[in-house]
Amino acid sequence: MTDIDPESPVDFDRFVDTEHPVLVTGATGFVAGWIVKALLEAGVTVHAAVRRPDDTARLQPLIDLAAASPGRLRFFGADLLTPGAYAEAIQGCRVVFHTASPFAMSVADAQRDLIDPALSGTRNLLDTVNATPSVTRVVLTSSVAAAYGDTVDIRDAPGGVLTEAVWNTTSSLTRQPYSYSKTLAERAAWEMAEAQQRWRLVTINPALVLGPSILGTSTSGSDILIRQFADGTMKSGAPPMEIGMVDVRDVATAHLRAAFAPHAEGRHLVVAEVRSFLAIGAALRTAFGAAWPFPTRVAPKWLIWLIGPMIDRTLSRPFIARNFGHAWRVDNSKSRNALGLTYRPVTQAAVDMVRQMIDTGAIRAPN
């Protein structure tokens, strides 16, 4: 066992097991990249499960991290929907991070693209956990989406505030299918965890995750959203919407503490702040200047309701009615008290995200 350097970019002050490998599914993901980085820096052997272990170009940033760290990195090919796909990667592991799950708000087939990977993938992994005697802890990347479907639903929570006790009961295959997929997957995980006594399940339920990517580029839903701030999509006005947000590095820290803190248990809503889209636009404008087309005002809800579906098929009128202009409230005290999280400002996470996009050429500065 070794003490983690508290000055590490992803800081966590718990003891980590360096004697056994750790499995990270979806290791090239937005959150997973920061988890892998911290584990390697701590001297852990990481079993990185990815869909294409031969894609050297995609994996190179992780390979470079391993080369500069005391830890070791091994890649394993694994597909979420293939039973037993993690059987080789999990051998000898005590801790498993299950981060692999799709994040998309617009898909062609919700059952195929969201529900099946999230639900079947979680069951497949946990079946393998049940068959692997060495595993004692599983950390599942869930979402606040497993606690609510539309923003208007939050008012029906006790006191109008999201807590770990609240579950999403309104989403379905046709209404907020992403939220439905996260809810089904987490509920299935708890059912399987409670049916046995050997390993403990801990879930991390982050809000909208912002910040830079270890891989330099990201295809996450939050990446697409932040691009819309910079490319002029919101120039005429930000949607009248607020939402919980959190820095990706804090989400990684939450996972690490959930994995190695002896007392960690249950669900954790990992949310730094509740911010409006206009507030994020203002922070980006301050950081990068007025030449950028960041929004400076709020677009009227009635106008978005009228023309939104014609501009973006994800902006259905029911979605606009249920999510725009409603309060978003959350109690994040469990994540602060049980996991000891001290959150970074989400405006800085957004700035860091845009700066990386500029540096990598993903977006271009205005002339």
mmCIF file of C-alpha atoms in Angstrom:
data_model
loop_
_atom_site.group_PDB
_atom_site.id
_atom_site.type_symbol
_atom_site.label_atom_id
_atom_site.label_comp_id
_atom_site.label_asym_id
_atom_site.label_seq_id
_atom_site.Cartn_x
_atom_site.Cartn_y
_atom_site.Cartn_z
ATOM 1 C CA MET A 1 0.000 0.000 0.000
ATOM 2 C CA THR A 2 1.236 3.506 -0.775
ATOM 3 C CA ASP A 3 0.026 6.979 0.087
ATOM 4 C CA ILE A 4 -1.084 9.046 -2.906
ATOM 5 C CA ASP A 5 0.645 12.378 -3.419
ATOM 6 C CA PRO A 6 -1.944 14.995 -2.400
ATOM 7 C CA GLU A 7 -0.426 17.397 -4.950
ATOM 8 C CA SER A 8 -1.230 15.059 -7.833
ATOM 9 C CA PRO A 9 -3.323 16.748 -10.576
ATOM 10 C CA VAL A 10 -6.096 14.387 -9.588
ATOM 11 C CA ASP A 11 -5.606 14.614 -5.851
ATOM 12 C CA PHE A 12 -6.832 11.974 -3.445
ATOM 13 C CA ASP A 13 -5.474 11.406 0.034
ATOM 14 C CA ARG A 14 -6.391 7.807 0.593
ATOM 15 C CA PHE A 15 -4.269 4.665 0.502
ATOM 16 C CA VAL A 16 -4.295 2.790 -2.755
ATOM 17 C CA ASP A 17 -3.529 -0.882 -3.311
ATOM 18 C CA THR A 18 -0.469 -1.211 -5.573
ATOM 19 C CA GLU A 19 -0.128 -4.961 -5.045
ATOM 20 C CA HIS A 20 -3.056 -5.919 -7.265
ATOM 21 C CA PRO A 21 -4.041 -4.755 -10.759
ATOM 22 C CA VAL A 22 -7.086 -2.558 -11.202
ATOM 23 C CA LEU A 23 -9.576 -2.945 -14.044
ATOM 24 C CA VAL A 24 -10.885 0.174 -15.790
ATOM 25 C CA THR A 25 -13.557 -0.432 -18.422
ATOM 26 C CA GLY A 26 -13.941 2.126 -21.192
ATOM 27 C CA ALA A 27 -10.405 3.274 -20.409
ATOM 28 C CA THR A 28 -10.286 5.794 -23.264
ATOM 29 C CA GLY A 29 -13.332 7.630 -21.937
ATOM 30 C CA PHE A 30 -13.469 11.217 -20.703
ATOM 31 C CA VAL A 31 -13.585 10.390 -16.978
ATOM 32 C CA ALA A 32 -11.663 7.121 -17.278
ATOM 33 C CA GLY A 33 -8.604 8.843 -18.705
ATOM 34 C CA TRP A 34 -8.102 10.845 -15.520
ATOM 35 C CA ILE A 35 -8.675 7.747 -13.385
ATOM 36 C CA VAL A 36 -6.038 5.823 -15.340
ATOM 37 C CA LYS A 37 -3.600 8.736 -15.053
ATOM 38 C CA ALA A 38 -3.883 8.902 -11.261
ATOM 39 C CA LEU A 39 -3.578 5.137 -10.865
ATOM 40 C CA LEU A 40 -0.456 5.007 -13.029
ATOM 41 C CA GLU A 41 1.106 7.888 -11.112
ATOM 42 C CA ALA A 42 0.432 5.973 -7.896
ATOM 43 C CA GLY A 43 2.289 2.911 -9.195
ATOM 44 C CA VAL A 44 -0.760 0.746 -9.895
ATOM 45 C CA THR A 45 -0.923 -1.820 -12.696
ATOM 46 C CA VAL A 46 -3.942 -0.819 -14.761
ATOM 47 C CA HIS A 47 -5.857 -3.324 -16.852
ATOM 48 C CA ALA A 48 -7.409 -1.027 -19.435
ATOM 49 C CA ALA A 49 -10.392 -2.565 -21.217
ATOM 50 C CA VAL A 50 -11.031 -0.934 -24.600
ATOM 51 C CA ARG A 51 -12.926 -1.854 -27.722
ATOM 52 C CA ARG A 52 -9.901 -1.699 -30.014
ATOM 53 C CA PRO A 53 -6.617 -2.525 -28.271
ATOM 54 C CA ASP A 54 -4.818 -2.320 -31.624
ATOM 55 C CA ASP A 55 -5.791 1.342 -32.197
ATOM 56 C CA THR A 56 -2.378 2.730 -31.232
ATOM 57 C CA ALA A 57 -3.207 6.270 -32.340
ATOM 58 C CA ARG A 58 -6.186 6.433 -30.006
ATOM 59 C CA LEU A 59 -4.313 4.777 -27.141
ATOM 60 C CA GLN A 60 -1.045 6.705 -27.509
ATOM 61 C CA PRO A 61 -1.821 9.339 -24.830
ATOM 62 C CA LEU A 62 -2.378 6.554 -22.283
ATOM 63 C CA ILE A 63 0.766 4.765 -23.473
ATOM 64 C CA ASP A 64 2.721 7.992 -22.970
ATOM 65 C CA LEU A 65 1.288 8.408 -19.471
ATOM 66 C CA ALA A 66 2.369 4.894 -18.550
ATOM 67 C CA ALA A 67 5.877 5.503 -19.903
ATOM 68 C CA ALA A 68 6.248 8.517 -17.610
ATOM 69 C CA SER A 69 4.722 6.847 -14.532
ATOM 70 C CA PRO A 70 5.747 4.119 -12.070
ATOM 71 C CA GLY A 71 2.575 2.166 -12.810
ATOM 72 C CA ARG A 72 2.094 -0.375 -15.606
ATOM 73 C CA LEU A 73 -0.562 -0.389 -18.298
ATOM 74 C CA ARG A 74 -2.016 -3.427 -20.056
ATOM 75 C CA PHE A 75 -4.691 -3.221 -22.736
ATOM 76 C CA PHE A 76 -7.446 -5.783 -23.143
ATOM 77 C CA GLY A 77 -10.023 -5.948 -25.908
ATOM 78 C CA ALA A 78 -13.574 -6.061 -24.567
ATOM 79 C CA ASP A 79 -17.031 -5.340 -25.942
ATOM 80 C CA LEU A 80 -19.798 -4.357 -23.534
ATOM 81 C CA LEU A 81 -22.368 -6.605 -25.158
ATOM 82 C CA THR A 82 -20.231 -9.754 -25.250
ATOM 83 C CA PRO A 83 -20.751 -12.052 -22.240
ATOM 84 C CA GLY A 84 -17.444 -12.846 -20.550
ATOM 85 C CA ALA A 85 -15.586 -10.135 -22.471
ATOM 86 C CA TYR A 86 -13.860 -8.938 -19.269
ATOM 87 C CA ALA A 87 -12.859 -12.389 -18.005
ATOM 88 C CA GLU A 88 -9.192 -12.018 -18.911
ATOM 89 C CA ALA A 89 -8.849 -8.358 -17.953
ATOM 90 C CA ILE A 90 -10.318 -8.846 -14.480
ATOM 91 C CA GLN A 91 -7.955 -11.591 -13.350
ATOM 92 C CA GLY A 92 -6.226 -10.727 -10.073
ATOM 93 C CA CYS A 93 -8.089 -7.431 -9.640
ATOM 94 C CA ARG A 94 -9.571 -6.352 -6.334
ATOM 95 C CA VAL A 95 -10.991 -3.073 -7.628
ATOM 96 C CA VAL A 96 -13.044 -2.579 -10.778
ATOM 97 C CA PHE A 97 -14.008 0.791 -12.248
ATOM 98 C CA HIS A 98 -16.915 0.417 -14.656
ATOM 99 C CA THR A 99 -16.950 3.649 -16.641
ATOM 100 C CA ALA A 100 -17.870 2.220 -20.055
ATOM 101 C CA SER A 101 -21.310 3.446 -21.060
ATOM 102 C CA PRO A 102 -22.599 5.635 -23.917
ATOM 103 C CA PHE A 103 -23.333 9.336 -23.359
ATOM 104 C CA ALA A 104 -25.463 10.719 -26.174
ATOM 105 C CA MET A 105 -28.629 12.773 -26.271
ATOM 106 C CA SER A 106 -29.471 12.096 -29.914
ATOM 107 C CA VAL A 107 -29.344 8.538 -31.252
ATOM 108 C CA ALA A 108 -30.957 6.670 -34.125
ATOM 109 C CA ASP A 109 -32.109 3.723 -32.017
ATOM 110 C CA ALA A 110 -32.359 4.285 -28.257
ATOM 111 C CA GLN A 111 -32.677 0.604 -27.422
ATOM 112 C CA ARG A 112 -29.633 -0.381 -29.493
ATOM 113 C CA ASP A 113 -27.461 2.675 -28.873
ATOM 114 C CA LEU A 114 -28.235 3.461 -25.223
ATOM 115 C CA ILE A 115 -30.249 0.862 -23.321
ATOM 116 C CA ASP A 116 -28.470 -2.294 -24.465
ATOM 117 C CA PRO A 117 -24.888 -1.041 -23.934
ATOM 118 C CA ALA A 118 -25.698 0.462 -20.544
ATOM 119 C CA LEU A 119 -27.861 -2.323 -19.108
ATOM 120 C CA SER A 120 -26.439 -5.441 -20.745
ATOM 121 C CA GLY A 121 -22.908 -4.105 -20.419
ATOM 122 C CA THR A 122 -23.319 -3.600 -16.676
ATOM 123 C CA ARG A 123 -24.841 -7.054 -16.203
ATOM 124 C CA ASN A 124 -22.126 -8.702 -18.275
ATOM 125 C CA LEU A 125 -19.382 -7.059 -16.247
ATOM 126 C CA LEU A 126 -20.972 -7.880 -12.889
ATOM 127 C CA ASP A 127 -21.515 -11.489 -13.941
ATOM 128 C CA THR A 128 -17.751 -11.625 -14.429
ATOM 129 C CA VAL A 129 -17.198 -9.903 -11.067
ATOM 130 C CA ASN A 130 -19.350 -12.572 -9.429
ATOM 131 C CA ALA A 131 -17.139 -15.236 -11.007
ATOM 132 C CA THR A 132 -13.878 -13.568 -9.898
ATOM 133 C CA PRO A 133 -13.043 -14.231 -6.209
ATOM 134 C CA SER A 134 -10.372 -11.508 -5.995
ATOM 135 C CA VAL A 135 -12.783 -8.585 -6.538
ATOM 136 C CA THR A 136 -13.909 -6.768 -3.391
ATOM 137 C CA ARG A 137 -14.997 -3.337 -4.699
ATOM 138 C CA VAL A 138 -16.797 -2.141 -7.840
ATOM 139 C CA VAL A 139 -17.120 1.561 -8.608
ATOM 140 C CA LEU A 140 -19.820 2.270 -11.165
ATOM 141 C CA THR A 141 -20.004 5.507 -13.147
ATOM 142 C CA SER A 142 -23.684 6.340 -13.027
ATOM 143 C CA SER A 143 -25.188 9.827 -13.411
ATOM 144 C CA VAL A 144 -27.507 12.337 -11.802
ATOM 145 C CA ALA A 145 -29.723 11.238 -14.698
ATOM 146 C CA ALA A 146 -30.482 8.171 -12.594
ATOM 147 C CA ALA A 147 -32.026 10.536 -10.037
ATOM 148 C CA TYR A 148 -34.165 12.687 -12.349
ATOM 149 C CA GLY A 149 -35.382 12.746 -15.936
ATOM 150 C CA ASP A 150 -36.381 16.339 -16.727
ATOM 151 C CA THR A 151 -35.547 19.418 -14.677
ATOM 152 C CA VAL A 152 -39.211 19.922 -13.841
ATOM 153 C CA ASP A 153 -39.138 16.533 -12.061
ATOM 154 C CA ILE A 154 -36.782 17.903 -9.388
ATOM 155 C CA ARG A 155 -39.610 19.907 -7.832
ATOM 156 C CA ASP A 156 -41.272 16.583 -6.923
ATOM 157 C CA ALA A 157 -38.228 15.409 -4.946
ATOM 158 C CA PRO A 158 -38.441 15.830 -1.157
ATOM 159 C CA GLY A 159 -37.965 19.541 -0.555
ATOM 160 C CA GLY A 160 -37.462 20.038 -4.285
ATOM 161 C CA VAL A 161 -33.833 18.928 -3.925
ATOM 162 C CA LEU A 162 -32.014 15.944 -5.422
ATOM 163 C CA THR A 163 -30.321 13.616 -2.931
ATOM 164 C CA GLU A 164 -28.911 10.111 -3.116
ATOM 165 C CA ALA A 165 -32.303 8.777 -2.003
ATOM 166 C CA VAL A 166 -34.051 10.045 -5.139
ATOM 167 C CA TRP A 167 -34.494 7.843 -8.204
ATOM 168 C CA ASN A 168 -35.592 8.740 -11.704
ATOM 169 C CA THR A 169 -39.145 7.437 -12.192
ATOM 170 C CA THR A 170 -40.226 9.476 -15.222
ATOM 171 C CA SER A 171 -37.836 8.553 -18.040
ATOM 172 C CA SER A 172 -38.601 5.866 -20.608
ATOM 173 C CA LEU A 173 -37.437 4.541 -23.939
ATOM 174 C CA THR A 174 -39.178 7.461 -25.652
ATOM 175 C CA ARG A 175 -38.813 10.178 -23.006
ATOM 176 C CA GLN A 176 -35.218 10.999 -22.035
ATOM 177 C CA PRO A 177 -33.856 7.585 -23.101
ATOM 178 C CA TYR A 178 -30.309 8.441 -21.973
ATOM 179 C CA SER A 179 -31.557 9.069 -18.448
ATOM 180 C CA TYR A 180 -33.597 5.875 -18.679
ATOM 181 C CA SER A 181 -30.495 3.894 -19.659
ATOM 182 C CA LYS A 182 -28.521 5.201 -16.683
ATOM 183 C CA THR A 183 -31.395 4.447 -14.320
ATOM 184 C CA LEU A 184 -31.856 0.888 -15.587
ATOM 185 C CA ALA A 185 -28.114 0.185 -15.451
ATOM 186 C CA GLU A 186 -27.647 1.464 -11.913
ATOM 187 C CA ARG A 187 -30.733 -0.307 -10.578
ATOM 188 C CA ALA A 188 -29.536 -3.562 -12.153
ATOM 189 C CA ALA A 189 -26.129 -3.074 -10.554
ATOM 190 C CA TRP A 190 -27.647 -2.603 -7.096
ATOM 191 C CA GLU A 191 -29.825 -5.685 -7.532
ATOM 192 C CA MET A 192 -26.777 -7.787 -8.380
ATOM 193 C CA ALA A 193 -24.683 -6.265 -5.599
ATOM 194 C CA GLU A 194 -27.343 -6.876 -2.971
ATOM 195 C CA ALA A 195 -27.699 -10.519 -4.054
ATOM 196 C CA GLN A 196 -24.193 -11.372 -2.794
ATOM 197 C CA GLN A 197 -21.860 -10.562 0.130
ATOM 198 C CA ARG A 198 -18.293 -10.635 -1.225
ATOM 199 C CA TRP A 199 -17.910 -7.348 -3.118
ATOM 200 C CA ARG A 200 -19.198 -3.863 -2.421
ATOM 201 C CA LEU A 201 -20.754 -1.561 -5.002
ATOM 202 C CA VAL A 202 -20.201 2.207 -4.824
ATOM 203 C CA THR A 203 -21.716 4.518 -7.441
ATOM 204 C CA ILE A 204 -20.615 7.945 -8.599
ATOM 205 C CA ASN A 205 -23.457 10.038 -10.023
ATOM 206 C CA PRO A 206 -21.954 13.129 -11.656
ATOM 207 C CA ALA A 207 -23.812 16.027 -13.189
ATOM 208 C CA LEU A 208 -22.669 17.578 -16.498
ATOM 209 C CA VAL A 209 -18.922 16.868 -16.648
ATOM 210 C CA LEU A 210 -16.658 19.625 -17.972
ATOM 211 C CA GLY A 211 -12.902 20.044 -18.338
ATOM 212 C CA PRO A 212 -9.963 18.909 -20.471
ATOM 213 C CA SER A 213 -9.515 15.395 -21.796
ATOM 214 C CA ILE A 214 -6.454 13.231 -21.160
ATOM 215 C CA LEU A 215 -6.675 12.095 -24.788
ATOM 216 C CA GLY A 216 -6.622 15.658 -26.103
ATOM 217 C CA THR A 217 -9.976 15.217 -27.818
ATOM 218 C CA SER A 218 -13.332 14.002 -26.587
ATOM 219 C CA THR A 219 -16.564 12.793 -28.121
ATOM 220 C CA SER A 220 -18.576 13.167 -24.926
ATOM 221 C CA GLY A 221 -21.916 14.910 -24.848
ATOM 222 C CA SER A 222 -20.443 17.751 -22.794
ATOM 223 C CA ASP A 223 -17.797 18.297 -25.495
ATOM 224 C CA ILE A 224 -20.538 18.769 -28.075
ATOM 225 C CA LEU A 225 -22.337 21.224 -25.782
ATOM 226 C CA ILE A 226 -19.267 23.350 -25.109
ATOM 227 C CA ARG A 227 -18.508 23.495 -28.837
ATOM 228 C CA GLN A 228 -21.912 25.111 -29.294
ATOM 229 C CA PHE A 229 -20.853 27.954 -27.021
ATOM 230 C CA ALA A 230 -17.778 28.589 -29.168
ATOM 231 C CA ASP A 231 -19.082 27.980 -32.683
ATOM 232 C CA GLY A 232 -21.885 30.515 -32.591
ATOM 233 C CA THR A 233 -24.800 28.129 -32.098
ATOM 234 C CA MET A 234 -25.844 30.119 -29.020
ATOM 235 C CA LYS A 235 -24.822 33.542 -30.326
ATOM 236 C CA SER A 236 -28.395 34.799 -30.475
ATOM 237 C CA GLY A 237 -29.038 33.712 -26.902
ATOM 238 C CA ALA A 238 -28.403 30.994 -24.354
ATOM 239 C CA PRO A 239 -31.248 28.610 -23.527
ATOM 240 C CA PRO A 240 -32.990 29.592 -20.271
ATOM 241 C CA MET A 241 -31.651 26.532 -18.524
ATOM 242 C CA GLU A 242 -29.563 25.764 -15.478
ATOM 243 C CA ILE A 243 -27.989 22.451 -14.600
ATOM 244 C CA GLY A 244 -25.573 20.858 -12.166
ATOM 245 C CA MET A 245 -21.973 20.816 -13.383
ATOM 246 C CA VAL A 246 -18.650 19.386 -12.204
ATOM 247 C CA ASP A 247 -14.984 19.291 -13.256
ATOM 248 C CA VAL A 248 -13.866 15.974 -14.776
ATOM 249 C CA ARG A 249 -10.856 15.908 -12.425
ATOM 250 C CA ASP A 250 -13.162 16.044 -9.410
ATOM 251 C CA VAL A 251 -15.243 13.208 -10.856
ATOM 252 C CA ALA A 252 -12.079 11.124 -11.196
ATOM 253 C CA THR A 253 -11.108 11.900 -7.603
ATOM 254 C CA ALA A 254 -14.549 10.800 -6.458
ATOM 255 C CA HIS A 255 -14.072 7.463 -8.224
ATOM 256 C CA LEU A 256 -10.651 6.931 -6.681
ATOM 257 C CA ARG A 257 -11.821 7.653 -3.158
ATOM 258 C CA ALA A 258 -14.897 5.493 -3.684
ATOM 259 C CA ALA A 259 -12.553 2.660 -4.679
ATOM 260 C CA PHE A 260 -10.013 2.828 -1.873
ATOM 261 C CA ALA A 261 -11.645 4.541 1.117
ATOM 262 C CA PRO A 262 -12.674 1.703 3.475
ATOM 263 C CA HIS A 263 -15.897 3.444 4.509
ATOM 264 C CA ALA A 264 -17.148 4.376 1.003
ATOM 265 C CA GLU A 265 -20.645 3.036 0.311
ATOM 266 C CA GLY A 266 -23.800 3.723 -1.638
ATOM 267 C CA ARG A 267 -24.565 6.452 -4.139
ATOM 268 C CA HIS A 268 -22.826 9.844 -4.423
ATOM 269 C CA LEU A 269 -24.230 12.849 -6.283
ATOM 270 C CA VAL A 270 -21.057 14.523 -7.555
ATOM 271 C CA VAL A 271 -22.044 18.099 -8.384
ATOM 272 C CA ALA A 272 -19.869 21.162 -7.830
ATOM 273 C CA GLU A 273 -22.311 23.933 -8.691
ATOM 274 C CA VAL A 274 -25.583 24.683 -10.398
ATOM 275 C CA ARG A 275 -24.967 27.125 -13.245
ATOM 276 C CA SER A 276 -27.015 28.602 -16.066
ATOM 277 C CA PHE A 277 -25.853 28.350 -19.648
ATOM 278 C CA LEU A 278 -25.631 32.148 -19.712
ATOM 279 C CA ALA A 279 -23.210 32.091 -16.766
ATOM 280 C CA ILE A 280 -20.930 29.686 -18.626
ATOM 281 C CA GLY A 281 -21.079 31.904 -21.699
ATOM 282 C CA ALA A 282 -20.119 34.923 -19.588
ATOM 283 C CA ALA A 283 -17.135 33.091 -18.080
ATOM 284 C CA LEU A 284 -15.921 32.044 -21.527
ATOM 285 C CA ARG A 285 -16.332 35.584 -22.849
ATOM 286 C CA THR A 286 -14.256 36.943 -19.969
ATOM 287 C CA ALA A 287 -11.520 34.375 -20.602
ATOM 288 C CA PHE A 288 -11.323 34.542 -24.414
ATOM 289 C CA GLY A 289 -12.657 37.953 -25.376
ATOM 290 C CA ALA A 290 -15.628 39.608 -27.005
ATOM 291 C CA ALA A 291 -14.646 38.507 -30.521
ATOM 292 C CA TRP A 292 -15.934 35.017 -29.744
ATOM 293 C CA PRO A 293 -19.660 34.392 -30.342
ATOM 294 C CA PHE A 294 -20.418 33.412 -26.755
ATOM 295 C CA PRO A 295 -23.997 34.198 -25.696
ATOM 296 C CA THR A 296 -24.571 37.512 -23.892
ATOM 297 C CA ARG A 297 -28.287 37.152 -23.231
ATOM 298 C CA VAL A 298 -30.948 34.545 -22.627
ATOM 299 C CA ALA A 299 -33.142 33.468 -25.502
ATOM 300 C CA PRO A 300 -36.855 33.603 -24.601
ATOM 301 C CA LYS A 301 -38.346 30.217 -23.825
ATOM 302 C CA TRP A 302 -41.325 30.891 -26.085
ATOM 303 C CA LEU A 303 -39.033 31.576 -29.032
ATOM 304 C CA ILE A 304 -37.030 28.362 -28.508
ATOM 305 C CA TRP A 305 -40.315 26.465 -28.115
ATOM 306 C CA LEU A 306 -41.453 27.899 -31.445
ATOM 307 C CA ILE A 307 -38.331 27.395 -33.596
ATOM 308 C CA GLY A 308 -36.168 24.963 -31.592
ATOM 309 C CA PRO A 309 -37.518 21.736 -33.151
ATOM 310 C CA MET A 310 -36.751 23.128 -36.604
ATOM 311 C CA ILE A 311 -33.128 23.883 -35.670
ATOM 312 C CA ASP A 312 -32.210 20.850 -33.559
ATOM 313 C CA ARG A 313 -34.207 17.629 -33.426
ATOM 314 C CA THR A 314 -33.168 17.093 -29.783
ATOM 315 C CA LEU A 315 -35.054 20.284 -28.875
ATOM 316 C CA SER A 316 -38.536 18.832 -28.889
ATOM 317 C CA ARG A 317 -41.294 20.987 -27.479
ATOM 318 C CA PRO A 318 -41.923 18.606 -24.554
ATOM 319 C CA PHE A 319 -38.185 18.745 -23.708
ATOM 320 C CA ILE A 320 -38.201 22.551 -23.807
ATOM 321 C CA ALA A 321 -41.313 22.711 -21.639
ATOM 322 C CA ARG A 322 -39.908 20.332 -19.016
ATOM 323 C CA ASN A 323 -36.326 21.614 -18.833
ATOM 324 C CA PHE A 324 -36.150 25.317 -19.644
ATOM 325 C CA GLY A 325 -36.977 27.850 -16.944
ATOM 326 C CA HIS A 326 -37.083 25.383 -14.051
ATOM 327 C CA ALA A 327 -34.900 25.383 -10.923
ATOM 328 C CA TRP A 328 -32.166 22.738 -10.595
ATOM 329 C CA ARG A 329 -31.370 22.008 -6.934
ATOM 330 C CA VAL A 330 -29.112 19.354 -5.406
ATOM 331 C CA ASP A 331 -27.588 18.383 -2.063
ATOM 332 C CA ASN A 332 -23.946 17.399 -2.626
ATOM 333 C CA SER A 333 -23.077 17.057 1.067
ATOM 334 C CA LYS A 334 -22.510 13.299 0.925
ATOM 335 C CA SER A 335 -19.811 13.646 -1.728
ATOM 336 C CA ARG A 336 -18.115 16.368 0.334
ATOM 337 C CA ASN A 337 -18.395 14.616 3.686
ATOM 338 C CA ALA A 338 -18.018 10.932 2.812
ATOM 339 C CA LEU A 339 -15.480 11.324 -0.006
ATOM 340 C CA GLY A 340 -13.876 14.567 1.186
ATOM 341 C CA LEU A 341 -14.318 16.306 -2.149
ATOM 342 C CA THR A 342 -13.349 19.959 -2.499
ATOM 343 C CA TYR A 343 -14.768 21.087 -5.788
ATOM 344 C CA ARG A 344 -13.083 23.190 -8.470
ATOM 345 C CA PRO A 345 -15.057 26.075 -10.043
ATOM 346 C CA VAL A 346 -16.988 24.793 -13.049
ATOM 347 C CA THR A 347 -16.403 28.013 -14.971
ATOM 348 C CA GLN A 348 -12.667 27.235 -14.962
ATOM 349 C CA ALA A 349 -13.421 23.704 -16.155
ATOM 350 C CA ALA A 350 -15.332 25.176 -19.109
ATOM 351 C CA VAL A 351 -12.447 27.557 -19.856
ATOM 352 C CA ASP A 352 -9.939 24.690 -19.712
ATOM 353 C CA MET A 353 -12.130 22.697 -22.068
ATOM 354 C CA VAL A 354 -12.333 25.456 -24.676
ATOM 355 C CA ARG A 355 -8.613 26.192 -24.386
ATOM 356 C CA GLN A 356 -7.831 22.550 -25.160
ATOM 357 C CA MET A 357 -10.173 22.649 -28.146
ATOM 358 C CA ILE A 358 -8.295 25.672 -29.459
ATOM 359 C CA ASP A 359 -4.878 24.092 -28.816
ATOM 360 C CA THR A 360 -5.843 20.875 -30.617
ATOM 361 C CA GLY A 361 -7.476 22.667 -33.531
ATOM 362 C CA ALA A 362 -10.920 21.311 -32.729
ATOM 363 C CA ILE A 363 -12.253 24.873 -32.900
ATOM 364 C CA ARG A 364 -10.765 28.000 -34.433
ATOM 365 C CA ALA A 365 -10.472 31.408 -32.903
ATOM 366 C CA PRO A 366 -12.401 34.180 -34.684
ATOM 367 C CA ASN A 367 -10.466 36.252 -37.219
#
